[in-house]
């Protein structure tokens, strides 16, 4: 299934911010940032696409577990800031700015 253009754009920004793929240490803060702006279904579509593209070297089941973890445990602000900086460097300025 083709993604809507705005989700394809988000994947482009993520790939620009993480040209070598998303490191494991950024999975949870990245998902936390995505869930602030996107619906659960949209986050699922993006993570599925990133897994399929090889940018998230984990299974879709692992991603589902991580999403559950995000909803139950917020990441450290320092981790969110690190991910936000990487995404901003890739051109994604739509993430909530730091307080």
XYZ file of C-alpha atoms in Angstrom, residues 43-86:
44
model
C 3.184 5.860 13.398
C 2.559 2.197 12.545
C 2.700 2.983 8.812
C 5.956 4.925 9.188
C 7.655 2.303 11.343
C 6.539 -0.482 9.005
C 7.995 1.432 6.049
C 11.280 2.080 7.896
C 11.565 -1.614 8.786
C 10.839 -2.581 5.165
C 13.478 -0.098 3.936
C 16.051 -1.426 6.408
C 16.314 1.851 8.346
C 15.044 0.179 11.513
C 16.872 -3.142 11.789
C 14.195 -4.756 13.944
C 11.021 -6.701 13.320
C 7.556 -5.199 13.169
C 6.759 -7.083 16.387
C 9.712 -5.376 18.086
C 8.367 -2.023 16.907
C 4.934 -2.808 18.364
C 6.578 -3.619 21.702
C 8.522 -0.338 21.572
C 5.368 1.637 20.826
C 3.745 0.018 23.855
C 6.791 0.978 25.905
C 6.500 4.599 24.742
C 2.894 4.782 25.861
C 3.841 3.451 29.294
C 7.237 5.093 29.805
C 8.301 8.463 28.482
C 11.903 8.778 27.280
C 14.406 11.048 28.971
C 14.292 14.628 27.721
C 17.994 14.456 26.795
C 17.166 11.550 24.455
C 14.260 13.438 22.913
C 16.504 16.495 22.419
C 19.138 14.337 20.682
C 16.559 12.899 18.276
C 14.968 16.316 17.725
C 18.405 17.731 16.786
C 19.066 14.926 14.296
